[in-house]
Coordinates of N, CA and C in Angstrom, one line a residue:
M267 N -35.9 -8.1 5.0 CA -35.3 -9.3 5.7 C -34.3 -9.9 4.7
V268 N -34.7 -10.1 3.5 CA -33.8 -10.8 2.5 C -32.6 -9.9 2.2
R269 N -32.8 -8.6 2.2 CA -31.7 -7.6 2.0 C -30.7 -7.7 3.1
R270 N -31.2 -7.7 4.3 CA -30.3 -7.8 5.5 C -29.5 -9.1 5.4
F271 N -30.1 -10.2 5.1 CA -29.4 -11.5 5.0 C -28.4 -11.4 3.9
F272 N -28.7 -10.9 2.8 CA -27.8 -10.8 1.7 C -26.6 -9.9 2.1
A273 N -26.9 -8.7 2.7 CA -25.8 -7.8 3.1 C -24.9 -8.5 4.2
A274 N -25.5 -9.2 5.1 CA -24.7 -9.8 6.1 C -23.8 -10.9 5.5
G275 N -24.4 -11.7 4.6 CA -23.6 -12.7 3.9 C -22.4 -12.1 3.1
F276 N -22.7 -11.0 2.4 CA -21.6 -10.3 1.6 C -20.5 -9.8 2.5
I277 N -20.9 -9.2 3.6 CA -19.8 -8.7 4.6 C -19.1 -9.9 5.2
L278 N -19.7 -10.9 5.5 CA -19.0 -12.1 6.1 C -18.1 -12.7 5.1
A279 N -18.5 -12.8 3.8 CA -17.6 -13.4 2.7 C -16.4 -12.5 2.5
L280 N -16.7 -11.2 2.5 CA -15.6 -10.2 2.3 C -14.6 -10.3 3.4
S281 N -15.1 -10.4 4.7 CA -14.2 -10.5 5.8 C -13.4 -11.8 5.8
A282 N -14.0 -12.9 5.4 CA -13.3 -14.1 5.4 C -12.2 -14.1 4.3
S283 N -12.5 -13.5 3.2 CA -11.5 -13.5 2.1 C -10.3 -12.7 2.6
L284 N -10.5 -11.6 3.3 CA -9.4 -10.8 3.8 C -8.6 -11.5 4.8
V285 N -9.2 -12.3 5.7 CA -8.5 -13.1 6.7 C -7.7 -14.2 6.0
W286 N -8.3 -14.8 5.0 CA -7.5 -15.9 4.3 C -6.3 -15.3 3.6
A287 N -6.3 -14.1 3.3 CA -5.2 -13.5 2.6 C -4.0 -13.3 3.6
G288 N -4.2 -13.5 4.9 CA -3.1 -13.4 5.8 C -3.2 -12.3 6.8
A289 N -4.0 -11.2 6.5 CA -4.2 -10.1 7.4 C -5.3 -9.3 6.9
I290 N -5.8 -8.5 7.8 CA -6.8 -7.5 7.5 C -6.1 -6.1 7.6
V291 N -6.1 -5.4 6.5 CA -5.5 -4.0 6.5 C -6.7 -3.1 6.8
S292 N -6.7 -2.6 8.1 CA -7.9 -1.8 8.5 C -7.7 -0.3 8.1
E293 N -6.5 0.1 7.9 CA -6.2 1.5 7.5 C -5.0 1.6 6.6
F294 N -5.1 2.3 5.5 CA -3.9 2.5 4.7 C -4.0 4.0 4.2
R295 N -2.9 4.7 4.4 CA -2.9 6.2 4.1 C -1.5 6.6 3.7
G296 N -1.5 7.7 2.9 CA -0.2 8.3 2.5 C -0.2 9.7 3.0
E297 N 1.0 10.1 3.5 CA 1.1 11.5 4.1 C 2.2 12.2 3.3
P298 N 1.9 13.2 2.5 CA 2.9 13.9 1.7 C 3.7 14.8 2.6
A299 N 5.0 14.9 2.3 CA 5.9 15.8 3.0 C 6.9 16.3 1.9
R300 N 7.8 17.1 2.4 CA 8.8 17.7 1.4 C 9.7 16.6 0.8
N301 N 9.5 16.3 -0.5 CA 10.4 15.4 -1.2 C 10.2 13.9 -0.8
K302 N 9.1 13.6 -0.1 CA 8.8 12.2 0.2 C 7.3 12.0 0.5
V303 N 7.0 10.7 0.5 CA 5.6 10.3 0.9 C 5.8 9.2 2.0
T304 N 5.1 9.4 3.1 CA 5.2 8.4 4.2 C 3.9 7.6 4.1
L305 N 4.0 6.3 3.9 CA 2.9 5.4 3.8 C 2.7 4.8 5.2
K306 N 1.5 4.7 5.7 CA 1.2 4.1 7.0 C 0.0 3.2 6.9
W307 N 0.1 2.0 7.5 CA -1.0 1.1 7.5 C -1.1 0.4 8.8
T308 N -2.3 -0.1 9.1 CA -2.5 -0.9 10.3 C -3.0 -2.3 9.9
A309 N -2.4 -3.4 10.4 CA -2.8 -4.7 10.0 C -3.4 -5.4 11.3
E310 N -4.4 -6.2 11.1 CA -5.0 -7.0 12.1 C -5.0 -8.5 11.7
A311 N -5.0 -9.3 12.7 CA -5.2 -10.8 12.4 C -4.1 -11.3 11.4
E312 N -2.9 -11.1 11.7 CA -1.8 -11.5 10.8 C -1.6 -13.0 11.0
I313 N -2.3 -13.8 10.2 CA -2.2 -15.3 10.3 C -1.4 -15.8 9.1
N314 N -0.3 -16.4 9.3 CA 0.5 -16.9 8.2 C 1.0 -15.8 7.2
L315 N 1.1 -14.6 7.7 CA 1.4 -13.5 6.8 C 3.0 -13.5 6.6
K316 N 3.4 -13.3 5.4 CA 4.9 -13.2 5.1 C 5.3 -11.8 5.0
A317 N 4.7 -11.0 4.2 CA 5.2 -9.6 3.9 C 4.2 -8.8 3.2
F318 N 4.5 -7.5 3.2 CA 3.7 -6.5 2.4 C 4.7 -6.0 1.3
E319 N 4.3 -6.1 0.1 CA 5.0 -5.4 -1.0 C 4.3 -4.1 -1.3
I320 N 5.1 -3.0 -1.3 CA 4.6 -1.7 -1.6 C 4.7 -1.4 -3.1
E321 N 3.6 -1.1 -3.7 CA 3.6 -0.9 -5.2 C 3.2 0.6 -5.4
R322 N 3.8 1.2 -6.4 CA 3.5 2.6 -6.8 C 3.3 2.6 -8.3
G323 N 2.4 3.5 -8.7 CA 2.1 3.7 -10.1 C 1.8 5.2 -10.3
L324 N 1.8 5.5 -11.6 CA 1.4 6.9 -12.1 C 0.0 7.0 -12.5
D325 N -0.7 5.8 -12.5 CA -2.1 5.8 -12.7 C -2.7 4.6 -11.8
E326 N -4.0 4.4 -11.9 CA -4.6 3.4 -11.1 C -4.5 2.0 -11.6
R327 N -3.8 1.8 -12.8 CA -3.8 0.5 -13.4 C -2.5 -0.2 -13.5
T328 N -1.4 0.6 -13.6 CA 0.0 0.0 -13.7 C 0.8 0.4 -12.5
F329 N 1.3 -0.7 -11.8 CA 2.1 -0.5 -10.6 C 3.4 -1.3 -10.8
E330 N 4.4 -0.8 -10.0 CA 5.6 -1.6 -9.9 C 6.0 -1.6 -8.4
K331 N 6.7 -2.7 -8.0 CA 7.1 -2.9 -6.6 C 8.2 -1.9 -6.3
I332 N 8.1 -1.2 -5.2 CA 9.2 -0.3 -4.8 C 9.9 -0.7 -3.5
A333 N 9.2 -1.6 -2.7 CA 9.8 -2.0 -1.5 C 9.0 -3.2 -0.9
T334 N 9.7 -3.9 0.0 CA 9.0 -5.0 0.8 C 9.2 -4.8 2.3
V335 N 8.1 -4.9 3.0 CA 8.2 -4.8 4.5 C 7.8 -6.1 5.0
D336 N 8.6 -6.7 5.8 CA 8.3 -8.0 6.4 C 7.2 -7.9 7.5
A337 N 6.4 -8.9 7.5 CA 5.3 -8.9 8.5 C 5.8 -9.2 9.9
K338 N 5.2 -8.6 10.9 CA 5.6 -8.8 12.3 C 4.9 -10.0 12.8
G339 N 3.8 -10.5 12.2 CA 3.2 -11.7 12.5 C 2.5 -11.8 13.8
N340 N 1.8 -10.8 14.2 CA 1.1 -10.8 15.4 C -0.4 -11.0 15.1
P341 N -0.9 -12.2 15.5 CA -2.3 -12.5 15.1 C -3.4 -12.0 16.1
T342 N -3.0 -11.4 17.2 CA -4.0 -11.0 18.2 C -4.1 -9.5 18.4
V343 N -3.2 -8.7 18.0 CA -3.3 -7.3 18.2 C -3.1 -6.5 16.8
K344 N -3.5 -5.3 16.8 CA -3.3 -4.4 15.7 C -1.8 -4.1 15.6
T345 N -1.3 -4.1 14.4 CA 0.2 -3.8 14.2 C 0.3 -2.6 13.2
D346 N 1.0 -1.6 13.6 CA 1.2 -0.4 12.7 C 2.5 -0.6 11.9
Y347 N 2.5 -0.2 10.7 CA 3.6 -0.3 9.8 C 3.8 1.1 9.1
S348 N 5.0 1.4 8.6 CA 5.2 2.6 7.9 C 6.4 2.4 6.9
Y349 N 6.4 3.2 5.8 CA 7.5 3.2 4.9 C 7.6 4.6 4.3
E350 N 8.8 5.1 4.1 CA 9.0 6.4 3.5 C 9.5 6.2 2.0
D351 N 8.7 6.7 1.1 CA 9.1 6.7 -0.3 C 9.9 8.0 -0.6
N352 N 11.2 7.9 -0.7 CA 12.0 9.1 -0.9 C 12.4 9.3 -2.3
T353 N 11.7 8.5 -3.2 CA 12.1 8.6 -4.7 C 11.0 9.3 -5.5
V354 N 10.2 10.1 -4.9 CA 9.1 10.7 -5.6 C 9.5 11.8 -6.5
F355 N 10.7 12.3 -6.4 CA 11.2 13.4 -7.2 C 11.6 13.0 -8.6
K356 N 11.7 11.7 -8.9 CA 12.3 11.2 -10.1 C 11.4 11.4 -11.3
T357 N 10.1 11.7 -11.2 CA 9.2 11.9 -12.3 C 8.6 13.3 -12.2
T358 N 8.0 13.7 -13.3 CA 7.4 15.0 -13.4 C 6.0 15.1 -12.9
T359 N 5.3 13.9 -12.8 CA 3.9 13.9 -12.4 C 3.8 14.2 -10.9
R360 N 2.7 14.8 -10.5 CA 2.6 15.1 -9.1 C 1.6 14.2 -8.3
V361 N 1.0 13.2 -9.0 CA 0.1 12.3 -8.4 C 0.7 10.9 -8.4
Y362 N 0.8 10.3 -7.3 CA 1.3 8.9 -7.2 C 0.2 8.0 -6.6
Y363 N 0.1 6.8 -7.1 CA -0.9 5.8 -6.6 C -0.1 4.7 -5.9
Y364 N -0.6 4.3 -4.8 CA 0.0 3.2 -4.0 C -1.0 2.2 -3.6
R365 N -0.5 0.9 -3.5 CA -1.3 -0.2 -3.0 C -0.3 -1.1 -2.3
L366 N -0.9 -2.0 -1.5 CA -0.1 -3.0 -0.8 C -0.5 -4.4 -1.4
K367 N 0.6 -5.1 -1.6 CA 0.4 -6.5 -2.0 C 0.6 -7.3 -0.7
I368 N -0.5 -8.0 -0.2 CA -0.4 -8.7 1.0 C -0.1 -10.1 0.7
I369 N 1.1 -10.6 1.1 CA 1.6 -11.9 0.7 C 1.6 -12.9 1.9
D370 N 1.0 -14.0 1.6 CA 0.9 -15.1 2.6 C 2.1 -15.9 2.5
R371 N 2.4 -16.8 3.5 CA 3.5 -17.7 3.5 C 3.5 -18.7 2.4
D372 N 2.3 -19.0 1.9 CA 2.2 -20.0 0.8 C 2.3 -19.3 -0.6
E373 N 2.7 -18.0 -0.5 CA 2.8 -17.1 -1.7 C 1.5 -16.7 -2.4
S374 N 0.4 -17.0 -1.8 CA -0.9 -16.4 -2.3 C -0.9 -15.0 -1.8
Y375 N -1.7 -14.1 -2.5 CA -1.7 -12.7 -2.2 C -3.0 -12.1 -2.5
T376 N -3.3 -10.9 -1.9 CA -4.4 -10.1 -2.3 C -3.8 -8.6 -2.2
Y377 N -4.6 -7.7 -2.7 CA -4.2 -6.3 -2.7 C -5.1 -5.5 -1.8
S378 N -4.5 -4.4 -1.3 CA -5.2 -3.5 -0.5 C -6.0 -2.5 -1.4
N379 N -6.7 -1.6 -0.8 CA -7.3 -0.5 -1.7 C -6.1 0.3 -2.2
T380 N -6.4 1.1 -3.3 CA -5.4 2.0 -3.9 C -5.7 3.4 -3.3
I381 N -4.6 4.0 -2.9 CA -4.6 5.4 -2.5 C -3.8 6.3 -3.4
H382 N -4.1 7.6 -3.4 CA -3.3 8.5 -4.2 C -2.8 9.6 -3.4
V383 N -1.6 10.1 -3.7 CA -0.9 11.2 -2.9 C -0.3 12.2 -3.8
N384 N -0.4 13.4 -3.5 CA 0.2 14.5 -4.2 C 1.4 15.0 -3.3
P385 N 2.6 14.6 -3.6 CA 3.7 15.0 -2.7 C 4.1 16.4 -3.0
T386 N 4.8 17.0 -2.0 CA 5.4 18.4 -2.1 C 6.8 18.2 -2.6
I387 N 7.2 18.6 -3.7 CA 8.5 18.4 -4.3 C 9.2 19.8 -4.5
S388 N 10.4 19.9 -3.9 CA 11.1 21.2 -4.1 C 11.5 21.3 -5.6
S389 N 11.6 22.5 -6.1 CA 11.9 22.7 -7.5 C 13.4 22.3 -7.8
A390 N 14.3 22.5 -6.9 CA 15.7 22.0 -7.1 C 15.7 20.5 -7.3
R391 N 15.0 19.8 -6.4 CA 15.0 18.4 -6.4 C 14.3 17.9 -7.7
A392 N 13.2 18.5 -8.1 CA 12.5 18.1 -9.3 C 13.4 18.3 -10.5
T393 N 14.2 19.4 -10.6 CA 15.1 19.6 -11.7 C 16.2 18.5 -11.7
W394 N 16.8 18.2 -10.5 CA 17.8 17.2 -10.5 C 17.3 15.9 -10.9
G395 N 16.1 15.5 -10.5 CA 15.5 14.3 -10.9 C 15.3 14.2 -12.4
S396 N 14.9 15.3 -13.0 CA 14.7 15.3 -14.5 C 16.1 15.2 -15.2
I397 N 17.1 15.8 -14.7 CA 18.5 15.6 -15.3 C 18.9 14.2 -15.2
K398 N 18.8 13.6 -14.0 CA 19.2 12.2 -13.8 C 18.4 11.3 -14.7
A399 N 17.1 11.5 -14.9 CA 16.3 10.7 -15.8 C 16.7 10.7 -17.2
M400 N 17.3 11.8 -17.7 CA 17.7 11.9 -19.1 C 18.9 11.0 -19.4
F401 N 19.7 10.6 -18.4 CA 20.9 9.8 -18.6 C 20.7 8.3 -18.2
R402 N 19.5 7.9 -18.0 CA 19.2 6.5 -17.7 C 18.9 5.7 -18.9

């Protein structure tokens, strides 16, 4: 009985914290394709939500912002979003980590779960990306 009460309280607190963040991201996935990664996510209960910042990293600790997608702001239905990362050829690593920074209108934010993707990169594009990186 105590365990059930504790588990229900934990789930309720977690759900409330996600709603306070401006949205609930119910699904976040990455789909590798030739020379790109397509990120797709579904948001629910978009209340006072401003935007999603897409962050990418080469490990699970260090991320940098690569794009911003404005929120559609629908508080009553699920909303699907997508973004294509066409810059995956610029580094030699084959694993990319992504997360969403969920930004509220008052500039408070939370993060989604982190996903990892192994994109398919053509050898010609990988070579060109390496050459460009040498001159930066």
